[in-house]
Each structure stands twice: as C-alpha cells, then as structure tokens.
Amino acid sequence: MTFRQPSRVMQTLILGTLFLLASCGTFEVGIETQLSSSPSPEITLTEEIPTPTETPQPTPTQEPKPQVDEDSSPVPELVSIGHLAPFASADIGLLVVQDELVTVEASPVDFGLFWDYSPISGKLVYSSEFFHGTENDTASVSDLWVYDYQTNTATKWLDDNVARAAWAPDGEHVTAAVYNPETEQIDLVLVSGPDSTKTIAECASMTFSWSPTGDTLAYVNATAWLNFGLKESCLGTYLVTFPNGISGSEWEVTRVSDFGTQQISSNHFSDVPLWAAEQNALIYPDQPFWVVPLDGSPAFIPQTPGGEDPLEVPRPFRNLWSADHRQLIGNFEAGLSGHGGVWIYQLSEDLTRIEDFYRIGDLSQAGNSFITLVDWWNSGESILVLDGDNQDTSKRLSEMWPGPKVWTLGENNLLDIPDK
C-alpha cells in the first residue's frame, strides 16, 4: 500500500478524534497503580480564571513549600501524556516516573492542553483551555499556566495567544510561540513569570527546539498551512544564540539555511527540528524527514536502503534522536496505512543514507502496532513505551495501554522496567 500524508482535513479530523478520545472519561491504566478516583490534591491558584459572570478575585497567598523526604526525589523525573500531547484533557491522567516507578496519577490541575514538564524545576506548563481561534481566525491559541510540584501552586503566566510552549533548558524560562495580533505572525518569546516576556525572534514559528548544550535555539519557518500565512521573507531555518546564557541580555538571530522556502510534503503540530550536533545538522520530520546542514549547504532527504520512494517510508512523529547510535525514533499513529507503532531509523555517519528502518516489537511491517512512544528512559540509550499491542481499536485508551516497557537501542530488546 502506498503511504501518503493525510490531507489537512484528515489531520484536523485526527486531532479532533484524539481530543474526543482523551475527554471521554478517566484514564485507568494498570501500570503500577491505577489512576485514583479520589479528588486531586487541592492546590493554590495564584490567579483564578473568571467566568463571564464572575469578577476576578484577589490573589490568594501561596501555600508554603511542603517538606520533602530527603530519601526520595523531591519532584518527578518525568510527567507526560505520551503521544497525545498537547491534544488532551486532564481526564486522561498523567504518566509519572519517580524513583524508577512508573504510575498513572490524577492530574493536580485541570488542563486543556498539556505542553511540557521540566524535571529540573519540577514545573508543568499547560493551558487551562483547548485551542480557540484568533479574531481574524489565522491562528489557534490558548493561555499559559505553570504548576509547581514543590509548592503545589498554579500560576497564570500569559492570558492568551500562546500557540505552543516548552521549557527552556534551565527549567525556569518557558519558550513560547506567541501570536502577535499586530503583525499577524508568530513571535518566539522567553517567559520567566506572569506577563514577564522577552521577545527573541519575530516572524517565527512553532517548530523550535533547543540544542543539547542549551545555549542555542533552532526554528524552522516552512511553507505550510500550520504556520499561519507566514510571510515569504521570513521563510528559512534560523538559530538564536545566547552568548551569555538564556538569562543574559544579548542574543543573535541568524538565518543558516533556506530550508523551508521549498514546499515540504507535510507539516504537523508536533514537528520540531532535532539536533544532530556531531554532524552539525538538524533533522526535520517530513516524508520521511530532511537533514538540514547548519553550514549553509542544501538540505536533503536521506537515501532509503532499498531505493524506496520516500513517500512510502513511514513518516515519524514526536521524534527523539540518539547521537551515539545515530538513530531517529518516532511514533506513528495506527490507521489505514498499517504503519502504526514506534519506528527506528538507522542513519549513516554522514546522515546521507537511511541504512535500515524497522518497527519495534514482534509485528511485521504489515499491520498496526499499538506500542506508543512516551520519552527517553535512559537518554540516548533506551526509550519508555506503553506496550498495548491490541488490534481491537474500539477499546478505550485505558484498555489499549496495559503497561510500560523499555526498548533498548543497542540490544533491540523490549523489556520490563529495569533498574536504571
């Protein structure tokens, strides 16, 4: 069967279906413990969201920082909703990793969009509501809130116009793609607190990621419908460098490639450039993906191992890159294509060739796998997945995800949760 990227209409239907699935009820996953039916712990909101008939209330005093047991980690190592991010609701619960124990827990806050979690600061960034259109209907945006696991408080940082958000490497700044109603374009800003923003790039996009060293941000402005009518003069691939660190007052924006000026085959909300630092390049998902050299040389699609048409190679989503193994790991939604599952793409040393690509687990390349990618288990060496090989797609997500597994990149084994 020839694989083709879904149309924009189909993409919208898929996202809508994910949101409806996520909001259909509690997420009862038998991993280590089931999602508790007891109420979420009460938290302090530093700003309430008023309804149309309410007046904003005075800001309550934050609760003191709770005492932490010195023998346990003060904050979770990972908080995630897996491949559903950000299109979900708090009803599905949160997958939490702490002290090597994987559980599904009730969310401490109600969220309409799950953006990111930082284990450095123990803070969750999210939106309280699902997307809504801007006044001229050129962007889908929401607000921005931060929940602190250590102080058990939630604070609104931005009122509106947030199209995407992720933690910066310091765990204290949120990198946000913010719609600018004056220019009708996306700006990239660093947010350090309520209404405390620093614009670092104008006429940018939602497709951004930080370098492994944490001092450079890459973003891609591509000709695709998800970039909200991006001006032609803004197209290309850019780096934002911070010579004195993220908190410094200096930064520089440099256009390093014309990648993005050509019409790419597909674009997805979750697409971000991956850093292949040793090769001085970015890897950008498409059909199946591009390599974008940062020395100014032309971007290219790697050669496929058997000379396949790149459109027939499963296109990865929500990707990870292992520098040591030169492996791209991506999740593919189960569907009519039969490509569903977690895929591994082995690249050559210069990234010009896909030497092999395969799906983890026991299924052949024909048919769907319902194993889904969560995140790294040991960064660069093994990944955390939810093992749900179940062909009955009528079942709820809680029945399709019975438990966690770890896939080791070196040994290519699907294992029960081992010690780190």
Tab-separated table of C-alpha atoms in Angstrom:
chain	number	residue	atom	x	y	z
A	1	MET	CA	0.000	0.000	0.000
A	2	THR	CA	1.444	3.416	-0.909
A	3	PHE	CA	1.729	5.703	2.110
A	4	ARG	CA	0.650	9.304	1.765
A	5	GLN	CA	0.449	12.045	4.382
A	6	PRO	CA	-3.183	12.748	5.388
A	7	SER	CA	-4.744	15.871	3.961
A	8	ARG	CA	-5.296	18.936	6.116
A	9	VAL	CA	-8.906	17.961	6.588
A	10	MET	CA	-7.929	14.446	7.641
A	11	GLN	CA	-5.287	15.856	10.012
A	12	THR	CA	-7.909	18.050	11.606
A	13	LEU	CA	-10.270	15.072	11.967
A	14	ILE	CA	-7.474	13.004	13.525
A	15	LEU	CA	-6.655	15.726	16.054
A	16	GLY	CA	-10.330	16.171	16.832
A	17	THR	CA	-10.703	12.420	17.321
A	18	LEU	CA	-7.732	12.363	19.698
A	19	PHE	CA	-9.275	15.166	21.714
A	20	LEU	CA	-12.642	13.432	21.875
A	21	LEU	CA	-10.988	10.158	22.908
A	22	ALA	CA	-8.987	11.932	25.550
A	23	SER	CA	-12.065	13.591	27.044
A	24	CYS	CA	-14.307	10.517	27.085
A	25	GLY	CA	-13.565	9.540	30.670
A	26	THR	CA	-10.965	8.732	33.263
A	27	PHE	CA	-7.744	7.141	32.153
A	28	GLU	CA	-7.497	3.939	34.138
A	29	VAL	CA	-4.234	2.325	33.202
A	30	GLY	CA	-2.972	-0.684	35.113
A	31	ILE	CA	0.693	0.179	35.042
A	32	GLU	CA	1.998	0.147	38.598
A	33	THR	CA	-1.076	1.752	40.102
A	34	GLN	CA	-4.349	2.773	38.505
A	35	LEU	CA	-5.500	6.335	38.170
A	36	SER	CA	-7.005	7.246	41.504
A	37	SER	CA	-10.690	8.033	41.601
A	38	SER	CA	-10.148	10.242	44.647
A	39	PRO	CA	-10.109	14.014	44.128
A	40	SER	CA	-6.894	15.685	43.011
A	41	PRO	CA	-4.863	17.314	45.796
A	42	GLU	CA	-6.036	20.847	46.454
A	43	ILE	CA	-3.651	23.412	45.076
A	44	THR	CA	-3.254	27.130	45.399
A	45	LEU	CA	-4.081	29.158	42.307
A	46	THR	CA	-2.249	32.455	42.155
A	47	GLU	CA	-4.785	33.664	39.626
A	48	GLU	CA	-8.280	32.306	39.128
A	49	ILE	CA	-9.859	32.065	35.661
A	50	PRO	CA	-13.064	34.117	35.902
A	51	THR	CA	-16.217	33.048	34.093
A	52	PRO	CA	-18.132	35.697	32.085
A	53	THR	CA	-20.375	36.360	35.113
A	54	GLU	CA	-17.602	36.488	37.696
A	55	THR	CA	-15.289	39.260	38.800
A	56	PRO	CA	-11.621	38.432	39.299
A	57	GLN	CA	-10.861	37.619	42.928
A	58	PRO	CA	-7.858	38.900	44.883
A	59	THR	CA	-4.756	36.763	44.547
A	60	PRO	CA	-4.615	34.301	47.463
A	61	THR	CA	-1.450	33.690	49.405
A	62	GLN	CA	0.631	30.803	48.122
A	63	GLU	CA	0.979	27.800	50.401
A	64	PRO	CA	4.420	27.236	51.947
A	65	LYS	CA	6.756	24.792	50.271
A	66	PRO	CA	5.989	21.322	51.634
A	67	GLN	CA	8.618	19.334	53.470
A	68	VAL	CA	10.306	16.795	51.221
A	69	ASP	CA	11.549	13.419	52.358
A	70	GLU	CA	15.318	13.513	51.877
A	71	ASP	CA	15.328	9.840	50.913
A	72	SER	CA	13.079	10.388	47.877
A	73	SER	CA	13.196	12.599	44.827
A	74	PRO	CA	11.546	15.950	45.530
A	75	VAL	CA	9.914	16.099	42.113
A	76	PRO	CA	9.020	13.544	39.405
A	77	GLU	CA	11.632	12.637	36.839
A	78	LEU	CA	9.013	12.612	34.074
A	79	VAL	CA	5.411	13.786	33.722
A	80	SER	CA	3.838	13.034	30.351
A	81	ILE	CA	0.727	12.176	28.384
A	82	GLY	CA	2.790	10.453	25.701
A	83	HIS	CA	1.953	10.869	22.054
A	84	LEU	CA	-1.359	12.636	22.811
A	85	ALA	CA	0.367	15.899	23.779
A	86	PRO	CA	-0.882	18.526	23.607
A	87	PHE	CA	-4.343	17.425	22.392
A	88	ALA	CA	-5.859	16.010	25.549
A	89	SER	CA	-7.565	16.914	28.794
A	90	ALA	CA	-6.816	16.314	32.466
A	91	ASP	CA	-9.334	13.442	32.468
A	92	ILE	CA	-6.759	11.080	30.953
A	93	GLY	CA	-4.416	11.437	33.913
A	94	LEU	CA	-0.651	11.863	33.887
A	95	LEU	CA	2.020	9.226	33.377
A	96	VAL	CA	4.581	9.880	36.125
A	97	VAL	CA	8.072	8.447	36.607
A	98	GLN	CA	9.633	8.885	40.036
A	99	ASP	CA	12.332	6.800	41.662
A	100	GLU	CA	12.099	4.377	38.699
A	101	LEU	CA	8.434	3.703	39.443
A	102	VAL	CA	6.014	4.298	36.543
A	103	THR	CA	2.447	5.173	37.556
A	104	VAL	CA	-0.602	6.904	36.150
A	105	GLU	CA	-1.918	9.545	38.505
A	106	ALA	CA	-4.716	12.080	38.607
A	107	SER	CA	-3.559	15.451	37.327
A	108	PRO	CA	-3.141	18.069	40.067
A	109	VAL	CA	-4.600	20.688	37.708
A	110	ASP	CA	-7.252	20.815	35.024
A	111	PHE	CA	-5.691	21.349	31.621
A	112	GLY	CA	-6.998	21.688	28.097
A	113	LEU	CA	-3.532	21.427	26.514
A	114	PHE	CA	-0.502	19.685	28.002
A	115	TRP	CA	2.682	21.435	26.896
A	116	ASP	CA	5.745	20.247	28.791
A	117	TYR	CA	7.298	19.247	32.100
A	118	SER	CA	10.756	20.150	33.440
A	119	PRO	CA	12.402	17.709	35.886
A	120	ILE	CA	14.970	20.424	36.647
A	121	SER	CA	12.471	22.764	38.267
A	122	GLY	CA	9.626	20.318	38.868
A	123	LYS	CA	7.207	22.517	36.955
A	124	LEU	CA	4.460	21.695	34.469
A	125	VAL	CA	3.477	24.165	31.739
A	126	TYR	CA	-0.026	23.842	30.314
A	127	SER	CA	-3.079	25.702	29.028
A	128	SER	CA	-6.290	25.792	31.011
A	129	GLU	CA	-8.435	25.621	27.867
A	130	PHE	CA	-8.284	23.952	24.475
A	131	PHE	CA	-7.398	25.998	21.398
A	132	HIS	CA	-9.589	28.825	20.165
A	133	GLY	CA	-9.215	30.951	17.049
A	134	THR	CA	-7.824	34.465	16.992
A	135	GLU	CA	-10.003	37.402	15.982
A	136	ASN	CA	-9.126	37.054	12.303
A	137	ASP	CA	-9.063	33.237	12.640
A	138	THR	CA	-5.484	32.904	11.416
A	139	ALA	CA	-4.113	31.093	14.482
A	140	SER	CA	-5.150	28.589	17.140
A	141	VAL	CA	-4.121	29.791	20.591
A	142	SER	CA	-4.768	29.473	24.311
A	143	ASP	CA	-3.399	30.758	27.638
A	144	LEU	CA	-0.332	29.609	29.579
A	145	TRP	CA	-0.174	28.331	33.164
A	146	VAL	CA	2.624	26.847	35.281
A	147	TYR	CA	2.125	24.290	38.070
A	148	ASP	CA	4.920	23.824	40.606
A	149	TYR	CA	5.102	20.329	42.138
A	150	GLN	CA	7.211	21.553	45.053
A	151	THR	CA	4.967	24.411	46.194
A	152	ASN	CA	1.696	22.866	44.989
A	153	THR	CA	0.714	26.129	43.287
A	154	ALA	CA	-0.552	27.039	39.826
A	155	THR	CA	0.071	30.460	38.295
A	156	LYS	CA	-1.136	32.020	35.073
A	157	TRP	CA	1.824	33.380	33.129
A	158	LEU	CA	0.109	34.546	29.899
A	159	ASP	CA	-3.547	35.353	29.231
A	160	ASP	CA	-3.818	34.351	25.580
A	161	ASN	CA	-2.254	33.978	22.121
A	162	VAL	CA	0.001	31.024	23.006
A	163	ALA	CA	0.326	28.625	20.061
A	164	ARG	CA	2.973	26.318	21.573
A	165	ALA	CA	5.131	26.230	24.700
A	166	ALA	CA	8.079	24.208	26.030
A	167	TRP	CA	10.555	24.590	28.860
A	168	ALA	CA	13.927	26.118	28.119
A	169	PRO	CA	16.914	24.031	29.296
A	170	ASP	CA	17.188	25.949	32.593
A	171	GLY	CA	13.715	24.800	33.657
A	172	GLU	CA	12.808	28.353	34.675
A	173	HIS	CA	12.047	30.025	31.339
A	174	VAL	CA	9.224	28.880	29.092
A	175	THR	CA	9.875	29.143	25.367
A	176	ALA	CA	6.563	30.161	23.814
A	177	ALA	CA	5.348	30.665	20.258
A	178	VAL	CA	3.037	33.661	20.713
A	179	TYR	CA	0.696	35.045	18.070
A	180	ASN	CA	1.241	38.766	17.501
A	181	PRO	CA	-2.105	40.353	16.506
A	182	GLU	CA	-0.379	43.462	15.175
A	183	THR	CA	1.814	41.637	12.661
A	184	GLU	CA	-0.419	38.532	12.376
A	185	GLN	CA	2.741	36.445	12.730
A	186	ILE	CA	4.263	34.178	15.397
A	187	ASP	CA	6.935	35.550	17.726
A	188	LEU	CA	9.211	33.427	19.898
A	189	VAL	CA	9.407	34.696	23.456
A	190	LEU	CA	11.027	33.643	26.716
A	191	VAL	CA	8.586	33.814	29.627
A	192	SER	CA	10.008	33.947	33.155
A	193	GLY	CA	6.859	34.693	35.146
A	194	PRO	CA	3.391	36.259	34.932
A	195	ASP	CA	3.418	38.664	31.960
A	196	SER	CA	7.223	38.722	32.085
A	197	THR	CA	8.315	38.145	28.493
A	198	LYS	CA	11.331	38.736	26.300
A	199	THR	CA	10.837	38.507	22.528
A	200	ILE	CA	13.818	36.738	20.969
A	201	ALA	CA	12.602	36.271	17.366
A	202	GLU	CA	9.859	37.866	15.310
A	203	CYS	CA	8.109	36.319	12.318
A	204	ALA	CA	8.996	32.867	13.625
A	205	SER	CA	7.069	29.605	14.066
A	206	MET	CA	6.011	26.851	16.468
A	207	THR	CA	8.683	24.461	15.168
A	208	PHE	CA	11.542	25.186	17.586
A	209	SER	CA	13.944	23.177	19.770
A	210	TRP	CA	16.963	23.780	21.983
A	211	SER	CA	20.458	22.463	21.298
A	212	PRO	CA	21.982	19.771	23.564
A	213	THR	CA	24.290	22.441	25.021
A	214	GLY	CA	21.281	24.579	25.951
A	215	ASP	CA	22.641	27.844	24.523
A	216	THR	CA	21.106	27.815	21.030
A	217	LEU	CA	17.534	27.630	19.806
A	218	ALA	CA	16.663	26.435	16.296
A	219	TYR	CA	13.406	27.122	14.486
A	220	VAL	CA	12.104	26.432	11.004
A	221	ASN	CA	9.799	28.714	9.029
A	222	ALA	CA	8.327	26.490	6.331
A	223	THR	CA	5.677	26.982	3.674
A	224	ALA	CA	2.878	25.007	5.270
A	225	TRP	CA	-0.631	25.749	6.478
A	226	LEU	CA	0.262	25.363	10.149
A	227	ASN	CA	2.467	28.455	10.017
A	228	PHE	CA	-0.498	30.806	9.715
A	229	GLY	CA	0.245	32.664	6.498
A	230	LEU	CA	3.948	33.165	7.192
A	231	LYS	CA	5.491	35.985	5.182
A	232	GLU	CA	7.684	34.777	2.338
A	233	SER	CA	10.543	36.978	3.553
A	234	CYS	CA	10.604	35.044	6.843
A	235	LEU	CA	10.979	31.547	5.357
A	236	GLY	CA	14.066	29.521	6.188
A	237	THR	CA	15.883	27.901	9.111
A	238	TYR	CA	17.222	30.071	11.930
A	239	LEU	CA	19.379	29.833	15.040
A	240	VAL	CA	19.058	32.031	18.113
A	241	THR	CA	22.306	32.031	20.103
A	242	PHE	CA	22.761	33.270	23.671
A	243	PRO	CA	26.463	34.057	24.297
A	244	ASN	CA	25.870	34.828	27.987
A	245	GLY	CA	23.189	32.243	28.672
A	246	ILE	CA	19.411	32.316	28.471
A	247	SER	CA	19.109	34.895	31.243
A	248	GLY	CA	21.573	37.213	29.521
A	249	SER	CA	20.589	40.422	27.790
A	250	GLU	CA	22.210	39.523	24.459
A	251	TRP	CA	21.189	37.115	21.726
A	252	GLU	CA	21.623	36.845	17.989
A	253	VAL	CA	19.262	35.532	15.306
A	254	THR	CA	20.968	34.040	12.232
A	255	ARG	CA	19.399	32.547	9.101
A	256	VAL	CA	21.503	29.424	8.481
A	257	SER	CA	19.615	27.639	5.687
A	258	ASP	CA	16.977	28.252	3.040
A	259	PHE	CA	15.255	25.041	4.099
A	260	GLY	CA	11.604	25.967	4.443
A	261	THR	CA	11.435	28.050	1.288
A	262	GLN	CA	10.548	24.957	-0.726
A	263	GLN	CA	7.112	23.361	-0.326
A	264	ILE	CA	7.567	20.450	2.042
A	265	SER	CA	5.306	17.423	1.722
A	266	SER	CA	3.763	17.593	5.178
A	267	ASN	CA	3.681	19.535	8.383
A	268	HIS	CA	2.395	18.534	11.801
A	269	PHE	CA	1.818	20.426	15.010
A	270	SER	CA	4.334	18.297	16.911
A	271	ASP	CA	7.154	18.727	14.378
A	272	VAL	CA	10.341	20.172	15.809
A	273	PRO	CA	13.882	20.150	14.413
A	274	LEU	CA	16.100	17.543	16.084
A	275	TRP	CA	19.725	18.402	16.772
A	276	ALA	CA	22.349	16.099	15.259
A	277	ALA	CA	25.140	18.142	16.819
A	278	GLU	CA	28.031	15.861	15.848
A	279	GLN	CA	27.039	16.235	12.201
A	280	ASN	CA	26.347	19.984	12.621
A	281	ALA	CA	22.854	19.448	11.275
A	282	LEU	CA	19.170	19.425	12.115
A	283	ILE	CA	16.759	16.617	11.270
A	284	TYR	CA	13.295	17.809	10.325
A	285	PRO	CA	10.301	15.420	10.008
A	286	ASP	CA	8.571	15.299	6.656
A	287	GLN	CA	8.339	12.407	4.157
A	288	PRO	CA	10.063	10.794	5.960
A	289	PHE	CA	12.485	13.530	7.060
A	290	TRP	CA	15.054	16.071	5.868
A	291	VAL	CA	18.610	16.685	7.003
A	292	VAL	CA	19.394	20.406	7.254
A	293	PRO	CA	23.165	21.114	7.417
A	294	LEU	CA	23.996	24.168	9.512
A	295	ASP	CA	26.961	25.121	7.323
A	296	GLY	CA	24.659	26.543	4.649
A	297	SER	CA	24.794	23.589	2.256
A	298	PRO	CA	21.480	22.398	0.775
A	299	ALA	CA	19.064	20.307	2.821
A	300	PHE	CA	18.389	16.765	1.582
A	301	ILE	CA	16.243	13.688	2.158
A	302	PRO	CA	18.482	10.693	3.034
A	303	GLN	CA	18.591	7.824	0.549
A	304	THR	CA	16.409	4.888	1.511
A	305	PRO	CA	18.017	1.443	1.962
A	306	GLY	CA	16.171	-0.325	-0.854
A	307	GLY	CA	15.650	2.669	-3.086
A	308	GLU	CA	12.082	3.118	-1.840
A	309	ASP	CA	10.142	6.237	-2.683
A	310	PRO	CA	10.468	8.399	0.478
A	311	LEU	CA	6.691	8.831	0.414
A	312	GLU	CA	6.382	5.094	1.055
A	313	VAL	CA	8.625	5.146	4.129
A	314	PRO	CA	6.593	5.675	7.337
A	315	ARG	CA	6.850	9.283	8.403
A	316	PRO	CA	7.882	9.596	12.106
A	317	PHE	CA	6.080	11.820	14.618
A	318	ARG	CA	7.142	13.104	18.066
A	319	ASN	CA	10.724	12.178	17.476
A	320	LEU	CA	13.856	11.512	19.504
A	321	TRP	CA	17.463	11.385	18.276
A	322	SER	CA	20.193	9.170	19.721
A	323	ALA	CA	23.559	10.651	18.810
A	324	ASP	CA	25.561	7.619	19.953
A	325	HIS	CA	23.527	5.151	17.899
A	326	ARG	CA	22.654	7.577	15.054
A	327	GLN	CA	19.053	6.502	15.389
A	328	LEU	CA	15.891	8.510	14.885
A	329	ILE	CA	12.954	7.214	16.938
A	330	GLY	CA	9.407	8.191	16.016
A	331	ASN	CA	5.819	7.314	16.835
A	332	PHE	CA	3.246	6.645	14.111
A	333	GLU	CA	-0.477	6.639	14.809
A	334	ALA	CA	-2.279	3.408	13.960
A	335	GLY	CA	-4.546	3.837	10.960
A	336	LEU	CA	-5.432	2.731	7.470
A	337	SER	CA	-1.803	2.905	6.355
A	338	GLY	CA	-0.886	-0.016	8.622
A	339	HIS	CA	2.243	1.821	9.796
A	340	GLY	CA	1.160	2.322	13.422
A	341	GLY	CA	3.796	1.795	16.105
A	342	VAL	CA	7.240	3.001	17.154
A	343	TRP	CA	9.800	3.097	14.349
A	344	ILE	CA	13.599	3.187	14.408
A	345	TYR	CA	15.585	4.729	11.533
A	346	GLN	CA	19.277	3.855	11.414
A	347	LEU	CA	21.283	6.573	9.651
A	348	SER	CA	24.755	6.550	8.163
A	349	GLU	CA	27.543	8.516	9.814
A	350	ASP	CA	27.117	11.457	7.425
A	351	LEU	CA	23.294	11.206	7.590
A	352	THR	CA	23.010	10.852	3.805
A	353	ARG	CA	21.513	7.321	3.982
A	354	ILE	CA	18.826	5.501	5.935
A	355	GLU	CA	20.646	2.206	6.401
A	356	ASP	CA	17.628	0.459	7.916
A	357	PHE	CA	14.179	1.251	9.299
A	358	TYR	CA	12.013	-1.064	11.347
A	359	ARG	CA	9.211	-1.133	13.877
A	360	ILE	CA	9.917	-2.277	17.432
A	361	GLY	CA	8.059	-5.295	18.787
A	362	ASP	CA	7.110	-8.553	17.140
A	363	LEU	CA	4.777	-7.342	14.386
A	364	SER	CA	5.906	-7.374	10.785
A	365	GLN	CA	5.837	-4.161	8.771
A	366	ALA	CA	2.318	-5.032	7.586
A	367	GLY	CA	-0.418	-4.068	10.019
A	368	ASN	CA	-0.607	-1.765	13.021
A	369	SER	CA	1.185	-1.935	16.333
A	370	PHE	CA	-0.283	-0.141	19.319
A	371	ILE	CA	3.009	0.268	21.125
A	372	THR	CA	3.355	4.014	21.705
A	373	LEU	CA	6.343	6.220	22.417
A	374	VAL	CA	6.490	8.169	25.682
A	375	ASP	CA	10.029	9.547	26.092
A	376	TRP	CA	13.568	8.597	26.989
A	377	TRP	CA	14.146	6.088	29.773
A	378	ASN	CA	17.933	6.464	29.723
A	379	SER	CA	18.652	9.367	27.397
A	380	GLY	CA	20.171	8.207	24.131
A	381	GLU	CA	20.172	4.540	25.166
A	382	SER	CA	16.619	3.364	25.859
A	383	ILE	CA	13.061	4.615	25.455
A	384	LEU	CA	9.956	4.299	27.606
A	385	VAL	CA	6.963	2.959	25.675
A	386	LEU	CA	3.453	1.858	26.529
A	387	ASP	CA	3.002	-1.704	25.368
A	388	GLY	CA	-0.523	-2.052	24.002
A	389	ASP	CA	-0.443	-4.427	21.046
A	390	ASN	CA	-4.186	-4.770	20.735
A	391	GLN	CA	-5.893	-4.959	17.365
A	392	ASP	CA	-9.307	-4.021	18.816
A	393	THR	CA	-9.346	-0.278	18.144
A	394	SER	CA	-12.823	0.050	19.661
A	395	LYS	CA	-11.350	-0.281	23.139
A	396	ARG	CA	-10.688	2.705	25.318
A	397	LEU	CA	-7.161	4.037	25.674
A	398	SER	CA	-7.006	2.650	29.191
A	399	GLU	CA	-7.524	-0.855	27.813
A	400	MET	CA	-5.074	-0.396	24.952
A	401	TRP	CA	-2.222	0.692	27.231
A	402	PRO	CA	-1.846	-2.078	29.825
A	403	GLY	CA	1.664	-1.250	30.954
A	404	PRO	CA	5.094	0.289	30.390
A	405	LYS	CA	8.076	-1.313	28.699
A	406	VAL	CA	11.578	-0.218	27.859
A	407	TRP	CA	13.138	-0.619	24.402
A	408	THR	CA	16.929	-0.739	24.427
A	409	LEU	CA	18.519	0.813	21.352
A	410	GLY	CA	21.750	-1.175	21.489
A	411	GLU	CA	20.286	-4.642	22.081
A	412	ASN	CA	16.966	-4.024	20.307
A	413	ASN	CA	15.007	-5.645	23.120
A	414	LEU	CA	11.586	-4.866	24.580
A	415	LEU	CA	11.962	-5.341	28.335
A	416	ASP	CA	10.045	-4.912	31.541
A	417	ILE	CA	11.060	-1.841	33.510
A	418	PRO	CA	14.695	-2.467	34.515
A	419	ASP	CA	16.773	-0.622	37.067
A	420	LYS	CA	18.386	2.466	35.661
